[in-house]
Coordinates of C-alpha atoms in Angstrom, one line a residue:
Chain A
X54 CA -1.1 -5.3 -3.3
X55 CA 1.1 -3.0 -5.6
X56 CA -1.6 -1.4 -7.3
X57 CA -3.8 -4.5 -8.4
X58 CA -7.4 -3.6 -7.5
X59 CA -6.1 -0.9 -6.0
X60 CA -9.3 2.0 -7.3
X61 CA -13.2 1.4 -7.6
X62 CA -13.0 1.9 -11.2
X63 CA -10.3 0.3 -12.2
X64 CA -10.6 -2.9 -10.4
X65 CA -13.6 -3.6 -12.6
X66 CA -11.5 -3.5 -15.9
X67 CA -8.5 -5.6 -15.3
X68 CA -7.5 -5.3 -18.8
X69 CA -6.7 -1.8 -18.4
X70 CA -5.3 -2.4 -14.5
X71 CA -1.3 -1.5 -14.4
X72 CA -0.6 -3.8 -11.2
X73 CA 3.1 -2.9 -11.9
X74 CA 5.7 -0.8 -13.0
X75 CA 9.5 -1.7 -13.0
X76 CA 12.5 0.2 -14.5
X77 CA 16.3 -1.3 -14.2
X78 CA 19.9 -0.9 -15.9
X79 CA 20.6 -4.3 -17.8
X80 CA 23.5 -5.3 -19.9
X81 CA 25.0 -3.5 -23.1
X82 CA 24.1 0.2 -22.1
X83 CA 20.2 -0.4 -21.8
X84 CA 16.9 0.5 -19.3
X85 CA 14.6 -2.9 -19.8
X86 CA 11.1 -1.6 -18.6
X87 CA 7.4 -3.5 -18.0
X88 CA 4.6 -3.1 -16.8
X89 CA 1.8 -5.7 -15.7
X90 CA -1.8 -5.5 -16.7
X91 CA -4.6 -8.3 -15.3
X92 CA -4.5 -9.1 -11.8
X93 CA -4.3 -12.1 -9.8
X94 CA -5.1 -14.3 -13.2
X95 CA -5.8 -18.1 -12.3
X96 CA -3.2 -20.0 -14.7
X97 CA -6.2 -22.4 -14.9
X98 CA -8.3 -19.9 -17.5
X99 CA -10.0 -22.0 -19.9
X100 CA -11.7 -21.8 -21.9
X101 CA -11.0 -18.0 -22.3
X102 CA -7.6 -17.5 -21.7
X103 CA -6.4 -13.7 -20.2
X104 CA -5.4 -11.6 -23.5
X105 CA -4.7 -7.6 -23.7
X106 CA -7.5 -5.9 -24.6
X107 CA -7.5 -4.1 -28.5
X108 CA -9.4 -1.6 -27.3
X109 CA -6.9 -0.3 -25.0
X110 CA -3.6 1.9 -25.4
X111 CA -0.6 0.6 -23.1
X112 CA 1.5 3.3 -22.4
X113 CA 5.1 3.3 -21.4
X114 CA 6.1 6.5 -20.2
X115 CA 9.2 8.5 -19.7
X116 CA 10.0 11.8 -18.4
X117 CA 13.8 13.0 -18.7
X118 CA 13.4 16.5 -18.0
X119 CA 11.9 16.4 -15.1
X120 CA 8.6 18.5 -15.4
X121 CA 5.9 15.5 -15.1
X122 CA 5.3 14.9 -18.8
X123 CA 6.2 12.3 -20.8
X124 CA 9.6 13.2 -23.4
X125 CA 9.4 9.8 -24.9
X126 CA 6.5 7.1 -24.9
X127 CA 5.8 3.6 -26.4
X128 CA 2.7 3.2 -27.2
X129 CA 1.3 -0.8 -27.2
X130 CA -1.7 -1.5 -29.6
X131 CA -3.1 -5.1 -29.8
X132 CA -5.5 -7.1 -31.5
X133 CA -7.4 -10.0 -31.7
X134 CA -7.9 -12.9 -33.9
X135 CA -9.4 -16.3 -33.7
X136 CA -8.2 -18.7 -37.0
X137 CA -10.8 -21.3 -37.0
X138 CA -14.0 -20.6 -36.5
X139 CA -15.5 -24.1 -35.5
X140 CA -14.4 -25.2 -32.4
X141 CA -14.7 -24.4 -29.1
X142 CA -10.9 -25.1 -27.8
X143 CA -8.1 -22.6 -27.8
X144 CA -6.1 -25.0 -28.7
X145 CA -6.6 -28.2 -31.3
X146 CA -3.2 -29.9 -30.6
X147 CA 0.2 -29.2 -28.8
X148 CA 1.4 -25.3 -29.4
X149 CA 5.1 -26.2 -30.0
X150 CA 5.9 -22.7 -32.5
X151 CA 4.0 -18.9 -32.7
X152 CA 2.5 -20.4 -36.1
X153 CA 1.1 -23.7 -35.3
X154 CA -2.2 -24.2 -36.9
X155 CA -3.3 -26.0 -33.7
X156 CA -3.4 -22.5 -31.9
X157 CA -6.9 -20.6 -32.4
X158 CA -6.9 -17.7 -30.5
X159 CA -3.5 -14.8 -31.2
X160 CA -3.2 -11.7 -30.2
X161 CA -0.7 -9.2 -32.1
X162 CA 0.6 -5.7 -31.5
X163 CA 1.9 -3.2 -32.8
X164 CA 4.8 -0.5 -31.4
X165 CA 5.1 3.4 -31.8
X166 CA 7.2 5.4 -30.5
X167 CA 5.9 8.9 -29.9
X168 CA 8.8 11.6 -29.2
X169 CA 7.1 14.7 -28.2
X170 CA 9.5 17.9 -29.2
X171 CA 8.7 21.4 -27.8
X172 CA 6.4 24.0 -30.2
X173 CA 6.5 21.3 -32.9
X174 CA 4.1 18.1 -33.1
X175 CA 5.3 15.1 -31.6
X176 CA 7.2 13.0 -34.0
X177 CA 5.5 9.4 -34.4
X178 CA 7.6 7.0 -35.5
X179 CA 6.1 3.2 -35.7
X180 CA 8.3 0.7 -34.7
X181 CA 6.9 -2.7 -35.4
X182 CA 4.0 -3.8 -36.0
X183 CA 2.4 -7.5 -36.5
X184 CA 4.8 -8.6 -33.4
X185 CA 3.0 -12.4 -31.9
X186 CA 2.5 -12.5 -28.6
X187 CA 2.5 -15.9 -27.0
X188 CA -0.1 -18.3 -26.1
X189 CA -1.2 -18.0 -21.9
X190 CA 0.8 -21.5 -20.3
X191 CA -1.9 -24.1 -20.6
X192 CA -0.4 -27.5 -19.6
X193 CA 2.3 -30.3 -20.5
X194 CA -0.2 -31.4 -23.3
X195 CA -1.0 -27.8 -25.4
X196 CA 2.6 -25.9 -24.5
X197 CA 4.9 -28.6 -23.8
X198 CA 7.9 -26.5 -23.4
X199 CA 6.7 -22.9 -22.4
X200 CA 9.8 -21.8 -22.0
X201 CA 11.1 -22.3 -25.3
X202 CA 7.2 -20.6 -27.2
X203 CA 7.6 -17.5 -24.7
X204 CA 11.3 -17.1 -25.9
X205 CA 10.3 -16.8 -29.9
X206 CA 7.9 -13.9 -28.6
X207 CA 11.5 -12.0 -27.5
X208 CA 11.6 -9.9 -31.0
X209 CA 14.2 -7.6 -31.3
X210 CA 13.2 -4.4 -33.2
X211 CA 15.1 -3.2 -36.7
X212 CA 15.1 0.0 -34.0
X213 CA 17.3 -2.0 -31.6
X214 CA 14.7 -2.0 -29.3
X215 CA 14.0 -5.7 -27.6
X216 CA 10.0 -6.9 -26.9
X217 CA 7.3 -8.7 -25.5
X218 CA 4.5 -8.4 -24.2
X219 CA 2.5 -11.7 -22.5
X220 CA 2.2 -13.7 -20.0
X221 CA 4.2 -14.1 -16.9
X222 CA 4.7 -15.7 -13.3
X223 CA 3.6 -12.4 -10.8
X224 CA 6.5 -11.0 -9.5
X225 CA 5.4 -9.1 -7.0
X226 CA 4.8 -10.9 -3.5
X227 CA 2.6 -9.2 -0.5
X228 CA 0.6 -10.1 2.6
X229 CA -2.6 -8.7 1.4
X230 CA -4.3 -10.3 3.9
X231 CA -2.9 -9.1 6.5
X232 CA -2.1 -5.5 6.0
X233 CA -6.0 -5.0 5.1
X234 CA -7.4 -6.6 8.0
X235 CA -6.8 -3.8 10.3
X236 CA -3.2 -3.3 8.9
X237 CA -1.5 -6.7 10.5
X238 CA 1.5 -7.4 9.4
X239 CA 2.3 -11.3 10.1
X240 CA 4.1 -12.1 12.2
X241 CA 4.0 -9.2 14.5
X242 CA 0.4 -10.2 14.8
X243 CA 0.7 -10.5 18.6
X244 CA 1.2 -6.9 19.2
X245 CA -1.1 -5.6 17.2
X246 CA -4.2 -3.9 19.1
X247 CA -6.6 -7.2 18.0
X248 CA -4.4 -9.6 19.1
X249 CA -3.5 -12.8 17.8
X250 CA -0.7 -15.6 18.3
X251 CA 2.9 -14.8 16.0
X252 CA 2.0 -17.1 12.8
X253 CA 4.7 -16.7 9.6
X254 CA 2.9 -14.1 6.7
X255 CA 0.9 -15.1 3.6
X256 CA 2.1 -15.0 -0.4
X257 CA -1.2 -13.5 -1.2
X258 CA 0.3 -13.4 -5.0
X259 CA 1.2 -17.0 -5.2
X260 CA 1.0 -18.8 -8.1
X261 CA -0.9 -16.2 -10.1
X262 CA -0.1 -14.8 -13.4
X263 CA -0.3 -11.4 -15.1
X264 CA 0.5 -10.3 -18.6
X265 CA 3.5 -8.0 -18.9
X266 CA 4.4 -5.5 -21.6
X267 CA 8.6 -5.5 -21.4
X268 CA 10.6 -3.7 -23.5
X269 CA 14.4 -2.9 -23.1
X270 CA 15.7 0.1 -24.5
X271 CA 19.9 1.8 -25.1
X272 CA 19.8 4.4 -22.4
X273 CA 21.0 6.6 -24.9
X274 CA 17.3 6.5 -26.8
X275 CA 15.5 7.9 -22.8
X276 CA 18.1 10.3 -22.1
X277 CA 17.8 14.2 -22.3
X278 CA 20.7 14.9 -24.5
X279 CA 20.7 11.1 -25.9
X280 CA 24.0 10.6 -23.6
X281 CA 24.9 7.3 -21.7
X282 CA 25.7 9.6 -18.9
X283 CA 28.7 7.7 -16.0
X284 CA 28.3 10.1 -13.6
X285 CA 25.5 9.4 -11.6
X286 CA 25.2 13.1 -9.7
X287 CA 24.6 14.9 -13.4
X288 CA 20.9 15.9 -13.7
X289 CA 21.0 14.3 -16.7
X290 CA 21.3 10.5 -15.5
X291 CA 17.8 10.9 -13.8
X292 CA 14.8 9.5 -15.7
X293 CA 11.3 9.8 -14.8
X294 CA 9.6 6.3 -15.6
X295 CA 5.4 5.1 -15.1
X296 CA 3.4 3.1 -17.3
X297 CA -0.4 4.2 -18.1
X298 CA -3.7 2.9 -20.2
X299 CA -6.2 4.3 -21.8
X300 CA -9.6 3.4 -23.3
X301 CA -11.3 6.2 -25.6
X302 CA -14.2 8.1 -24.4
X303 CA -17.2 6.5 -26.1
X304 CA -17.9 2.7 -26.0
X305 CA -20.6 1.5 -28.1
X306 CA -21.7 -1.7 -29.4
X307 CA -21.7 -2.2 -33.4
X308 CA -25.1 -1.6 -35.5
X309 CA -24.6 -4.8 -37.2
X310 CA -23.1 -7.1 -34.8
X311 CA -24.2 -6.2 -31.8
X312 CA -21.7 -8.5 -29.8
X313 CA -18.9 -6.1 -31.0
X314 CA -17.4 -3.4 -29.0
X315 CA -15.9 -0.6 -30.2
X316 CA -14.3 2.8 -29.1
X317 CA -14.0 6.5 -30.4
X318 CA -13.5 9.4 -29.3
X319 CA -10.0 11.3 -27.5
X320 CA -8.3 8.4 -24.9
X321 CA -8.9 8.9 -21.4
X322 CA -6.4 7.8 -18.8
X323 CA -7.6 5.0 -16.8
X324 CA -4.6 3.8 -14.8
X325 CA -1.2 4.4 -14.3
X326 CA 1.5 3.5 -11.9
X327 CA 4.8 5.0 -11.2
X328 CA 6.2 3.9 -7.8
X329 CA 4.8 0.7 -5.8
X330 CA 1.8 1.5 -3.9
X331 CA 1.3 5.5 -4.6
X332 CA -2.0 5.2 -5.0
X333 CA -2.3 1.8 -3.1
X334 CA -1.5 2.8 0.8
X335 CA -1.3 6.8 0.0
X336 CA -4.5 8.6 -2.1
X337 CA -7.2 8.0 -0.2
X338 CA -9.8 5.8 -1.9
X339 CA -12.4 8.4 -2.5
X340 CA -9.3 9.9 -4.5
X341 CA -7.8 6.3 -6.4
X342 CA -9.8 6.6 -9.8
X343 CA -8.9 10.0 -9.9
X344 CA -5.3 9.7 -9.5
X345 CA -5.6 7.0 -12.1
X346 CA -6.8 9.6 -14.7
X347 CA -4.7 12.6 -14.6
X348 CA -0.8 12.8 -15.5
X349 CA 2.6 13.0 -13.4
X350 CA 2.9 16.4 -13.8
X351 CA -1.0 17.3 -11.6
X352 CA 0.1 15.3 -8.6
X353 CA 0.3 18.7 -6.3
X354 CA -3.0 17.9 -5.7
X355 CA -2.1 14.3 -4.1
X356 CA 1.1 15.8 -2.2
X357 CA -1.1 16.1 1.2
X358 CA -1.1 12.5 1.6
X359 CA 2.7 12.3 1.1
X360 CA 4.0 15.1 3.4
X361 CA 1.3 13.4 6.2
X362 CA 0.6 9.5 5.3
X363 CA -2.4 8.4 6.7
X364 CA -0.3 5.1 7.1
X365 CA 2.1 6.2 9.4
X366 CA -0.6 7.8 11.7
X367 CA -2.2 4.5 11.9
X368 CA 0.7 2.1 12.7
X369 CA 1.4 3.7 16.3
X370 CA -2.0 3.1 16.7
X371 CA -2.3 -0.4 15.8
X372 CA 0.5 -0.9 17.6
X373 CA 0.7 0.9 20.5
X374 CA 4.1 1.2 22.6
X375 CA 6.0 0.0 19.5
X376 CA 6.5 3.6 17.7
X377 CA 6.8 6.0 19.9
X378 CA 9.1 7.9 18.2
X379 CA 7.4 7.7 14.8
X380 CA 4.3 8.9 17.0
X381 CA 6.3 12.3 17.9
X382 CA 7.7 12.9 14.0
X383 CA 3.6 12.4 13.0
X384 CA 1.8 16.2 12.8
X385 CA 5.4 16.5 10.8
X386 CA 6.2 17.1 6.8
X387 CA 7.5 13.7 5.7
X388 CA 10.0 15.5 3.7
X389 CA 12.2 12.7 3.2
X390 CA 8.7 10.8 1.8
X391 CA 8.1 13.3 -0.7
X392 CA 11.9 13.5 -2.1
X393 CA 11.5 9.5 -2.5
X394 CA 8.1 9.4 -4.3
X395 CA 7.6 12.9 -5.9
X396 CA 10.5 14.6 -6.6
X397 CA 13.8 11.8 -6.5
X398 CA 15.8 12.3 -3.9
X399 CA 18.2 15.2 -3.9
X400 CA 22.4 15.2 -4.2
X401 CA 23.8 15.1 -0.3
X402 CA 21.7 12.9 2.0
X403 CA 23.4 9.5 0.2
X404 CA 27.1 9.7 -1.0
X405 CA 27.8 9.3 -4.5
X406 CA 23.5 8.9 -5.4
X407 CA 20.7 11.5 -6.1
X408 CA 17.6 10.6 -8.4
X409 CA 16.6 14.4 -8.3
X410 CA 14.5 16.0 -11.0
X411 CA 13.0 18.9 -9.6
X412 CA 10.9 20.2 -7.9
X413 CA 7.6 19.2 -10.1
X414 CA 6.1 16.5 -7.4
X415 CA 5.3 13.8 -9.5
X416 CA 4.9 10.4 -9.7
X417 CA 7.4 8.7 -11.0
X418 CA 10.2 5.9 -10.6
X419 CA 12.9 7.7 -10.8
X420 CA 16.1 5.8 -11.9
X421 CA 20.0 7.3 -12.0
X422 CA 20.9 5.4 -15.1
X423 CA 24.6 6.1 -14.9
X424 CA 24.3 3.8 -11.8
X425 CA 25.5 0.1 -12.7
X426 CA 23.4 -2.8 -12.4
X427 CA 24.2 -4.6 -9.0
X428 CA 26.3 -8.1 -9.4
X429 CA 25.1 -8.5 -5.8
X430 CA 21.3 -7.2 -5.5
X431 CA 20.0 -6.4 -1.9
X432 CA 16.0 -7.2 -2.1
X433 CA 15.9 -4.2 0.1
X434 CA 17.6 -1.9 -2.4
X435 CA 18.6 1.4 -1.1
X436 CA 17.5 1.2 2.2
X437 CA 21.0 -1.9 2.5
X438 CA 22.7 0.1 0.4
X439 CA 22.5 -1.1 -2.7
X440 CA 22.0 1.6 -5.0
X441 CA 20.9 0.0 -8.2
X442 CA 17.6 -1.0 -6.5
X443 CA 15.0 0.6 -5.3
X444 CA 13.6 3.9 -5.0
X445 CA 16.0 4.1 -7.1
X446 CA 14.2 2.3 -10.3
X447 CA 13.3 -1.0 -9.3
X448 CA 14.2 -4.5 -10.0
X449 CA 11.9 -7.7 -10.3
X450 CA 13.1 -8.6 -7.0
X451 CA 13.4 -5.9 -4.7
X452 CA 11.0 -6.3 -1.7
X453 CA 9.2 -2.7 -1.9
X454 CA 6.8 -3.3 0.8
X455 CA 9.1 -3.7 3.1
X456 CA 11.3 -0.8 1.7
X457 CA 7.9 1.3 1.7
X458 CA 7.0 -0.1 5.2
X459 CA 10.0 1.2 6.2
X460 CA 10.5 4.1 5.0
X461 CA 6.7 5.5 6.0
X462 CA 7.2 4.3 9.7
X463 CA 10.7 6.9 9.6
X464 CA 13.4 4.4 8.5
X465 CA 13.8 7.4 6.2
X466 CA 13.2 10.7 8.3
X467 CA 17.1 11.2 8.9
X468 CA 17.6 11.4 5.2
X469 CA 16.6 14.9 6.0
X470 CA 17.2 15.6 9.7
X471 CA 20.1 13.4 11.1
X472 CA 18.7 13.5 15.0
X473 CA 15.7 12.1 14.4
X474 CA 16.0 7.9 14.9
X475 CA 13.8 5.2 14.2
X476 CA 12.3 3.1 16.6
X477 CA 13.9 -0.1 16.9
X478 CA 11.2 -1.8 15.2
X479 CA 12.0 -0.2 12.1
X480 CA 14.9 -2.5 11.6
X481 CA 12.2 -5.3 11.8
X482 CA 9.1 -5.3 10.5
X483 CA 8.5 -6.2 7.0
X484 CA 6.4 -8.4 4.5
X485 CA 6.0 -11.3 6.3
X486 CA 5.9 -13.3 2.7
X487 CA 9.7 -13.0 2.3
X488 CA 10.8 -15.6 4.6
X489 CA 8.7 -18.5 2.5
X490 CA 8.6 -16.6 -1.2
X491 CA 8.6 -19.2 -4.1
X492 CA 9.3 -17.3 -7.0
X493 CA 11.8 -18.0 -9.7
X494 CA 12.9 -14.9 -12.0
X495 CA 14.5 -15.0 -15.4
X496 CA 18.3 -14.0 -15.6
X497 CA 17.6 -12.0 -18.9
X498 CA 15.0 -10.4 -20.9
X499 CA 11.7 -10.3 -20.1
X500 CA 13.4 -11.1 -16.4
X501 CA 9.9 -11.9 -15.1
X502 CA 9.3 -15.8 -15.1
X503 CA 7.7 -18.6 -17.0
X504 CA 4.0 -18.1 -16.0
X505 CA 1.9 -21.1 -13.8
X506 CA 0.2 -23.6 -16.6
X507 CA -3.1 -24.5 -15.3
X508 CA -2.7 -27.8 -15.4
X509 CA -0.3 -28.0 -12.4
X510 CA -1.9 -24.7 -10.0
X511 CA -5.6 -24.5 -9.8
X512 CA -7.8 -21.4 -9.3
X513 CA -7.1 -21.0 -5.8
Chain B
X83 CA -12.0 19.0 -25.9
X84 CA -12.3 22.8 -28.3
X85 CA -16.1 24.3 -28.4
X86 CA -16.9 25.8 -31.9
X87 CA -20.0 26.5 -33.6
X88 CA -22.4 24.4 -34.6
X89 CA -22.0 26.8 -38.1
X90 CA -17.8 26.3 -38.4
X91 CA -18.2 23.4 -37.1
X92 CA -20.0 22.2 -40.1
X93 CA -18.1 24.1 -42.4
X94 CA -14.6 22.6 -41.4
X95 CA -15.3 19.5 -40.4
X96 CA -14.5 17.3 -42.7
X97 CA -16.4 14.4 -40.8
X98 CA -19.7 15.7 -41.9
X99 CA -21.2 15.9 -37.9
X100 CA -24.7 14.5 -38.8
X101 CA -23.9 12.1 -41.5
X102 CA -22.2 9.3 -39.7
X103 CA -21.7 5.6 -40.1
X104 CA -22.9 3.6 -36.7
X105 CA -24.8 5.5 -35.0
X106 CA -28.2 5.0 -36.1
X107 CA -30.1 6.8 -33.8
X108 CA -28.3 9.5 -34.9
X109 CA -29.6 8.9 -38.9
X110 CA -33.2 10.6 -38.7
X111 CA -31.6 14.3 -37.0
X112 CA -29.2 14.3 -39.7
X113 CA -31.9 14.6 -42.6
X114 CA -33.7 16.8 -40.5
X115 CA -30.6 18.8 -39.4
X116 CA -29.7 19.0 -43.3
X117 CA -33.2 20.5 -44.1
X118 CA -31.6 23.9 -43.0
X119 CA -28.4 23.3 -43.3
X120 CA -27.7 21.0 -45.8
X121 CA -23.7 19.0 -45.6
X122 CA -22.2 18.0 -49.0
X123 CA -21.6 15.2 -49.7
X124 CA -17.3 15.7 -49.1
X125 CA -18.8 16.5 -45.5
X126 CA -20.6 13.0 -45.7
X127 CA -17.9 11.3 -46.8
X128 CA -16.6 9.9 -43.0
X129 CA -17.2 6.2 -43.4
X130 CA -16.2 5.0 -39.5
X131 CA -18.4 5.6 -36.1
X132 CA -19.6 8.4 -34.5
X133 CA -21.3 9.1 -31.2
X134 CA -22.9 12.2 -30.4
X135 CA -23.5 12.7 -26.7
X136 CA -25.8 15.6 -25.5
X137 CA -24.0 17.1 -22.1
X138 CA -27.1 19.8 -21.5
X139 CA -30.2 19.6 -23.4
X140 CA -31.2 23.0 -21.9
X141 CA -27.7 24.9 -23.7
X142 CA -28.1 22.6 -26.7
X143 CA -24.5 21.6 -25.9
X144 CA -23.7 19.0 -27.6
X145 CA -20.3 16.3 -27.7
X146 CA -19.4 14.8 -31.5
X147 CA -16.8 12.2 -30.4
X148 CA -15.5 10.9 -33.8
X149 CA -12.1 8.6 -34.3
X150 CA -9.9 9.9 -32.0
X151 CA -11.6 13.0 -31.1
X152 CA -13.7 15.5 -29.4
X153 CA -15.7 18.6 -30.5
X154 CA -17.9 20.6 -28.6
X155 CA -20.5 22.8 -30.3
X156 CA -24.0 24.2 -29.3
X157 CA -26.9 24.2 -31.6
X158 CA -30.7 23.5 -29.6
X159 CA -32.6 23.1 -32.7
X160 CA -30.4 19.7 -33.3
X161 CA -30.9 18.7 -29.5
X162 CA -34.7 19.5 -29.7
X163 CA -35.0 17.3 -32.7
X164 CA -33.3 14.7 -30.9
X165 CA -35.2 14.9 -28.1
X166 CA -37.9 14.8 -29.6
X167 CA -37.3 11.9 -31.9
X168 CA -37.2 10.1 -28.4
X169 CA -41.1 10.7 -27.0

């Protein structure tokens, strides 16, 4: 999955597990950034429906000068309380507004903006506190008009940002069961080394939910000179985005109320996510939690796995005679992948486009904010000529599995060597779930779809 | 983390390294330590929880986690007293 339970350590801490990060241009010269947590939520979550953690610091980070350090961060902290001590229920009647007394278990959150300033202490600006989350989508009796209820939790802050934090339908799709069964790519399993009959892909993340933290910010709040760039070729038009979650170094149970835990000490990063699938399929299992713990500026230590990706070596082995050109390419430094994942694509290879942030190797979701939203988004983004899609930022509808699979298989190597001819298979391999995809997205903030209710969608 | 000597730490930390609430196990240690370096009431004013972690008993290296900070200091006698209390 994009980054769902992708490392041994974080797989045991779902409330801090950053599963997906999106960043894309939205109307009125804004950028929307979404970070997801709590992978693979079964919609029927009662009696304890899913929620954010009070002892986790959730961050959305923006690097606008290419050094792998955040220049602007938005910090989100949650607070949970029960309003009725005498019931075992999450709600004791229908919830139609965020103030209903029938709703027992509530979360609110604060938003703080942190801006780094060279040679000075960071500027810390509390933007809001007590912002309500919506409840989870329970069922037709408890949450009878869920879209309206969730919409009440979309808040415009006095400082201009639009925020939402709460449950959403999972937007990411992948044939996970197939991929991790020795690299099978349904529907091409008949060509696999261990061949079986061809069959359609199976969407492993159909009908599950996640918890999303979304913020819509004026472009000028994020760029290095506070401008709204219109020329995509200007360096200031590019920002790098990633999500991260931190826990305090010490955790203990309270002496007087020994069921309560508290955190103390400095914050330590336990999860992060820039490019989808980076930690999942690039970083070796033994180093995935280490990767989660470091900041993008330290990604040089993982660059060798991008220059010689294991997956590129596996494909010709698992699909004999299917990837001869890729097989011949293996052993060569994959500068195309280094550009896509670690530095951004420099000016030149793609006419009218760049999202290059410099020579610092850092896994960030790079977005050229001067590229306007596409009126007809294409799921394969830049691979299909749509410069507003991945790997220029990431929209909720982008088919990032297919894009990255094809890139690793050689589709993007001609960007740095025009004599290289990708294998014919590269244009047809894809995540096998796309043709049967059942996802509904919103046309407006927070863009990810209405979460599935447990009443209608039982646990898988 | 910021390594400091124990004396400097006691002198400068308003937290009062040894008189913290919410860490019952180190309460007796605080009394013992006070015998040779009596903390002032001001140093004991901290009300939040704190945790002490002995990194390396042989070197007397201790890490104090308090608020959102980590302070490492060396105090072999403190570590020895803590270990004696555990027996």
